[in-house]
Amino acid sequence: ETGVTQTPRHLVMGMTNKKSLKCEQHLGHNAMYWYKQSAKKPLELMFVYSLEERVENNSVPSRFSPECPNSSHLFLHLHTLQPEDSALYLCASSHDTARGYTFGSGTRLTVV
Amino acid sequence: GIQVEQSPPDLILQEGANSTLRCNFSDSVNNLQWFHQNPWGQLINLFYIPSGTKQNGRLSATTVATERYSLLYISSSQTTDSGVYFCAVRRSYNTDKLIFGTGTRLQVFP
């Protein structure tokens, strides 16, 4: 365990389903991130939250909706996804004065 | 934006061999990390090394910030070293995003 926990580890969902990914960190970090890793592509930053406020949204489609209720928890709400959204979704956290990012184990999402 | 290039893209080694992975970046950075992604997708932080040299067991890393590159050395490679190695950089200590390179895929055969 790295200190950043993601659930579920695997998720298969239909295009009409609604599901949520969860990320939790107990490292005392004040920033959290969602990254997407598709096959044969670099990791893409999706969302950044600093002190529970969204500070960056990299033109992500509205079918992905993040939520950060407190500095330890981050969610990614999913609805009406497309098959091309199938990917590994990674959560990370950092502290603005600390030494780098810590990643969770990821959620492998398959949209059918 | 800042560009991060890694080489080689693929590397095949026999167990026991040594290797060097390279990361070039196009702008000044305050944060550079090397990660190992295992076959299950887990990104393991290997080094936080914005400058200088660090060693951890069979792995070591050197970053020459003024020349904008970093090297990851793997000595006496083992099959468990297989996976993808990513270099990632960040320009400041605030929440500016971590930019990843495209990775080096390493396969170590017995």
Tab-separated table of C-alpha atoms in Angstrom:
chain	number	residue	atom	x	y	z
A	1	GLU	CA	0.000	0.000	0.000
A	2	THR	CA	1.291	3.434	-0.919
A	3	GLY	CA	-0.973	5.474	1.355
A	4	VAL	CA	-3.383	6.232	-1.472
A	5	THR	CA	-6.235	3.738	-1.755
A	6	GLN	CA	-8.497	3.417	-4.776
A	7	THR	CA	-11.698	1.417	-5.062
A	8	PRO	CA	-12.838	-0.544	-6.875
A	9	ARG	CA	-9.760	-2.109	-8.478
A	10	HIS	CA	-11.768	-3.286	-11.474
A	11	LEU	CA	-15.067	-2.041	-12.882
A	12	VAL	CA	-17.132	-3.138	-15.851
A	13	MET	CA	-20.061	-0.909	-16.703
A	14	GLY	CA	-22.572	-0.430	-19.465
A	15	MET	CA	-22.892	2.818	-21.366
A	16	THR	CA	-26.111	3.715	-19.560
A	17	ASN	CA	-24.836	2.987	-16.047
A	18	LYS	CA	-23.797	5.450	-13.366
A	19	LYS	CA	-20.864	4.529	-11.159
A	20	SER	CA	-18.284	6.257	-8.979
A	21	LEU	CA	-14.583	5.744	-8.401
A	22	LYS	CA	-13.225	6.480	-4.951
A	23	CYS	CA	-9.805	7.619	-3.803
A	24	GLU	CA	-8.646	8.075	-0.222
A	25	GLN	CA	-5.339	9.311	1.178
A	26	HIS	CA	-4.122	9.564	4.740
A	27	LEU	CA	-0.762	11.168	4.022
A	28	GLY	CA	-1.711	14.679	5.074
A	29	HIS	CA	-1.496	15.881	1.485
A	30	ASN	CA	-3.498	18.901	0.382
A	31	ALA	CA	-3.799	18.242	-3.351
A	32	MET	CA	-5.380	15.332	-5.195
A	33	TYR	CA	-5.448	14.388	-8.843
A	34	TRP	CA	-7.195	12.122	-11.332
A	35	TYR	CA	-5.119	10.736	-14.214
A	36	LYS	CA	-6.252	8.588	-17.124
A	37	GLN	CA	-3.991	6.018	-18.742
A	38	SER	CA	-5.181	4.592	-22.052
A	39	ALA	CA	-3.384	1.937	-24.035
A	40	LYS	CA	-0.302	3.257	-25.835
A	41	LYS	CA	-0.799	6.832	-24.564
A	42	PRO	CA	1.005	8.891	-21.930
A	43	LEU	CA	-0.743	9.463	-18.628
A	44	GLU	CA	-3.218	12.311	-19.024
A	45	LEU	CA	-4.113	14.657	-16.197
A	46	MET	CA	-7.878	14.993	-15.864
A	47	PHE	CA	-8.532	17.014	-12.704
A	48	VAL	CA	-6.593	18.760	-9.961
A	49	TYR	CA	-7.974	19.662	-6.545
A	50	SER	CA	-6.045	21.882	-4.166
A	51	LEU	CA	-7.439	22.401	-0.664
A	52	GLU	CA	-10.677	20.814	-1.869
A	53	GLU	CA	-11.146	23.298	-4.704
A	54	ARG	CA	-10.845	22.331	-8.331
A	55	VAL	CA	-7.937	24.222	-9.866
A	56	GLU	CA	-7.616	22.498	-13.203
A	57	ASN	CA	-9.908	20.700	-15.572
A	58	ASN	CA	-8.157	19.552	-18.711
A	59	SER	CA	-11.085	19.719	-21.119
A	60	VAL	CA	-12.529	16.510	-19.790
A	61	PRO	CA	-16.013	15.569	-21.104
A	62	SER	CA	-18.878	16.286	-18.739
A	63	ARG	CA	-19.664	12.575	-18.442
A	64	PHE	CA	-16.785	12.596	-15.935
A	65	SER	CA	-17.657	14.571	-12.792
A	66	PRO	CA	-15.160	14.902	-9.930
A	67	GLU	CA	-15.982	15.580	-6.314
A	68	CYS	CA	-13.652	16.402	-3.437
A	69	PRO	CA	-15.638	16.573	-0.165
A	70	ASN	CA	-12.514	16.939	1.990
A	71	SER	CA	-8.744	16.829	1.670
A	72	SER	CA	-8.610	13.058	2.179
A	73	HIS	CA	-11.238	11.916	-0.323
A	74	LEU	CA	-11.701	12.269	-4.046
A	75	PHE	CA	-14.406	10.797	-6.234
A	76	LEU	CA	-14.905	10.482	-9.966
A	77	HIS	CA	-18.559	10.092	-10.904
A	78	LEU	CA	-19.177	8.389	-14.221
A	79	HIS	CA	-22.309	8.430	-16.369
A	80	THR	CA	-23.176	7.569	-19.962
A	81	LEU	CA	-19.596	6.614	-20.759
A	82	GLN	CA	-18.355	5.449	-24.143
A	83	PRO	CA	-16.265	2.353	-24.915
A	84	GLU	CA	-13.266	4.611	-25.647
A	85	ASP	CA	-13.371	5.701	-21.995
A	86	SER	CA	-12.097	2.254	-21.038
A	87	ALA	CA	-8.742	2.865	-19.348
A	88	LEU	CA	-6.814	2.731	-16.101
A	89	TYR	CA	-7.830	5.631	-13.860
A	90	LEU	CA	-5.187	6.643	-11.358
A	91	CYS	CA	-5.546	8.872	-8.342
A	92	ALA	CA	-2.584	10.713	-6.837
A	93	SER	CA	-1.942	13.108	-4.002
A	94	SER	CA	0.791	15.554	-3.105
A	95	HIS	CA	1.648	18.330	-0.720
A	96	ASP	CA	2.868	21.589	-2.132
A	97	THR	CA	5.991	21.443	-0.007
A	98	ALA	CA	6.499	17.691	0.067
A	99	ARG	CA	8.551	15.433	-2.069
A	100	GLY	CA	6.508	14.431	-5.020
A	101	TYR	CA	3.318	12.612	-5.851
A	102	THR	CA	2.027	9.334	-4.468
A	103	PHE	CA	-0.220	7.240	-6.679
A	104	GLY	CA	-2.913	4.733	-5.872
A	105	SER	CA	-3.174	1.306	-7.492
A	106	GLY	CA	-5.722	2.490	-10.025
A	107	THR	CA	-9.155	1.394	-11.177
A	108	ARG	CA	-9.227	-0.543	-14.416
A	109	LEU	CA	-12.457	0.504	-16.116
A	110	THR	CA	-14.077	-1.328	-18.998
A	111	VAL	CA	-17.106	0.202	-20.701
A	112	VAL	CA	-19.227	-2.259	-22.661
B	1	GLY	CA	4.119	23.234	-22.445
B	2	ILE	CA	7.063	21.301	-21.144
B	3	GLN	CA	8.086	18.236	-23.164
B	4	VAL	CA	9.393	15.048	-21.582
B	5	GLU	CA	11.123	12.487	-23.770
B	6	GLN	CA	12.298	9.075	-22.647
B	7	SER	CA	14.649	6.668	-24.322
B	8	PRO	CA	14.794	3.930	-25.304
B	9	PRO	CA	11.081	3.209	-25.758
B	10	ASP	CA	11.670	-0.534	-25.361
B	11	LEU	CA	14.446	-2.498	-23.732
B	12	ILE	CA	14.945	-6.243	-23.528
B	13	LEU	CA	17.546	-7.616	-21.124
B	14	GLN	CA	18.750	-10.912	-19.808
B	15	GLU	CA	18.735	-11.289	-16.060
B	16	GLY	CA	21.892	-9.901	-14.535
B	17	ALA	CA	22.490	-7.222	-17.158
B	18	ASN	CA	22.801	-3.516	-16.412
B	19	SER	CA	20.869	-0.755	-18.147
B	20	THR	CA	20.506	3.022	-18.342
B	21	LEU	CA	17.244	4.809	-19.040
B	22	ARG	CA	17.245	8.447	-20.058
B	23	CYS	CA	14.775	11.297	-19.575
B	24	ASN	CA	15.155	14.655	-21.347
B	25	PHE	CA	12.954	17.624	-20.510
B	26	SER	CA	12.547	20.913	-22.291
B	27	ASP	CA	12.269	23.442	-19.435
B	28	SER	CA	13.473	24.082	-15.891
B	29	VAL	CA	11.823	21.875	-13.289
B	30	ASN	CA	11.603	21.756	-9.517
B	31	ASN	CA	10.322	18.208	-9.275
B	32	LEU	CA	11.410	15.111	-11.137
B	33	GLN	CA	10.278	11.635	-10.252
B	34	TRP	CA	10.974	8.178	-11.631
B	35	PHE	CA	8.156	5.648	-11.390
B	36	HIS	CA	7.918	1.936	-12.104
B	37	GLN	CA	4.552	0.705	-13.308
B	38	ASN	CA	4.133	-2.988	-12.651
B	39	PRO	CA	2.024	-5.322	-14.802
B	40	TRP	CA	-1.003	-4.652	-12.544
B	41	GLY	CA	-0.870	-0.918	-13.213
B	42	GLN	CA	0.518	0.199	-9.873
B	43	LEU	CA	2.800	3.232	-10.170
B	44	ILE	CA	5.590	2.884	-7.655
B	45	ASN	CA	7.634	5.957	-6.831
B	46	LEU	CA	11.325	5.062	-7.249
B	47	PHE	CA	13.027	8.398	-6.800
B	48	TYR	CA	12.224	12.017	-6.148
B	49	ILE	CA	15.282	13.600	-7.711
B	50	PRO	CA	15.068	17.183	-9.011
B	51	SER	CA	18.875	17.299	-8.918
B	52	GLY	CA	21.872	15.253	-7.849
B	53	THR	CA	22.318	11.523	-7.425
B	54	LYS	CA	20.503	8.995	-5.285
B	55	GLN	CA	20.827	5.261	-4.821
B	56	ASN	CA	18.401	2.657	-3.559
B	57	GLY	CA	19.707	-0.882	-3.732
B	58	ARG	CA	20.277	-1.899	-7.352
B	59	LEU	CA	18.725	1.315	-8.625
B	60	SER	CA	20.286	4.726	-8.814
B	61	ALA	CA	19.353	7.984	-10.496
B	62	THR	CA	21.124	11.148	-11.511
B	63	THR	CA	19.551	14.417	-12.575
B	64	VAL	CA	21.591	17.192	-14.181
B	65	ALA	CA	19.079	20.009	-13.941
B	66	THR	CA	21.231	22.551	-15.793
B	67	GLU	CA	21.394	20.238	-18.803
B	68	ARG	CA	17.783	19.104	-18.452
B	69	TYR	CA	18.170	15.373	-18.269
B	70	SER	CA	17.938	12.532	-15.810
B	71	LEU	CA	19.261	8.975	-15.922
B	72	LEU	CA	17.969	5.870	-14.171
B	73	TYR	CA	20.463	3.033	-13.721
B	74	ILE	CA	19.384	-0.530	-13.105
B	75	SER	CA	22.156	-2.928	-12.162
B	76	SER	CA	22.012	-6.732	-12.047
B	77	SER	CA	18.488	-6.691	-13.452
B	78	GLN	CA	15.906	-9.207	-12.269
B	79	THR	CA	12.699	-10.448	-13.871
B	80	THR	CA	10.745	-8.481	-11.277
B	81	ASP	CA	12.202	-5.292	-12.748
B	82	SER	CA	10.014	-5.798	-15.825
B	83	GLY	CA	7.397	-3.152	-16.456
B	84	VAL	CA	7.250	0.422	-17.683
B	85	TYR	CA	9.483	3.120	-16.256
B	86	PHE	CA	8.158	6.674	-16.347
B	87	CYS	CA	9.902	9.943	-15.794
B	88	ALA	CA	7.657	12.814	-14.689
B	89	VAL	CA	8.431	16.477	-14.060
B	90	ARG	CA	6.751	19.455	-12.455
B	91	ARG	CA	7.766	23.075	-12.825
B	92	SER	CA	6.982	24.368	-9.335
B	93	TYR	CA	6.123	23.335	-5.815
B	94	ASN	CA	2.486	24.344	-6.115
B	95	THR	CA	-0.159	22.156	-7.687
B	96	ASP	CA	1.180	22.669	-11.193
B	97	LYS	CA	0.668	19.382	-12.922
B	98	LEU	CA	3.099	16.483	-13.136
B	99	ILE	CA	3.951	15.862	-16.793
B	100	PHE	CA	4.783	12.291	-17.743
B	101	GLY	CA	7.050	10.993	-20.455
B	102	THR	CA	5.911	8.149	-22.696
B	103	GLY	CA	7.890	5.597	-20.722
B	104	THR	CA	10.460	2.877	-21.322
B	105	ARG	CA	9.069	-0.657	-21.437
B	106	LEU	CA	11.595	-3.053	-19.890
B	107	GLN	CA	11.429	-6.813	-20.249
B	108	VAL	CA	13.901	-8.906	-18.297
B	109	PHE	CA	14.183	-12.575	-19.255
B	110	PRO	CA	15.720	-15.314	-17.110
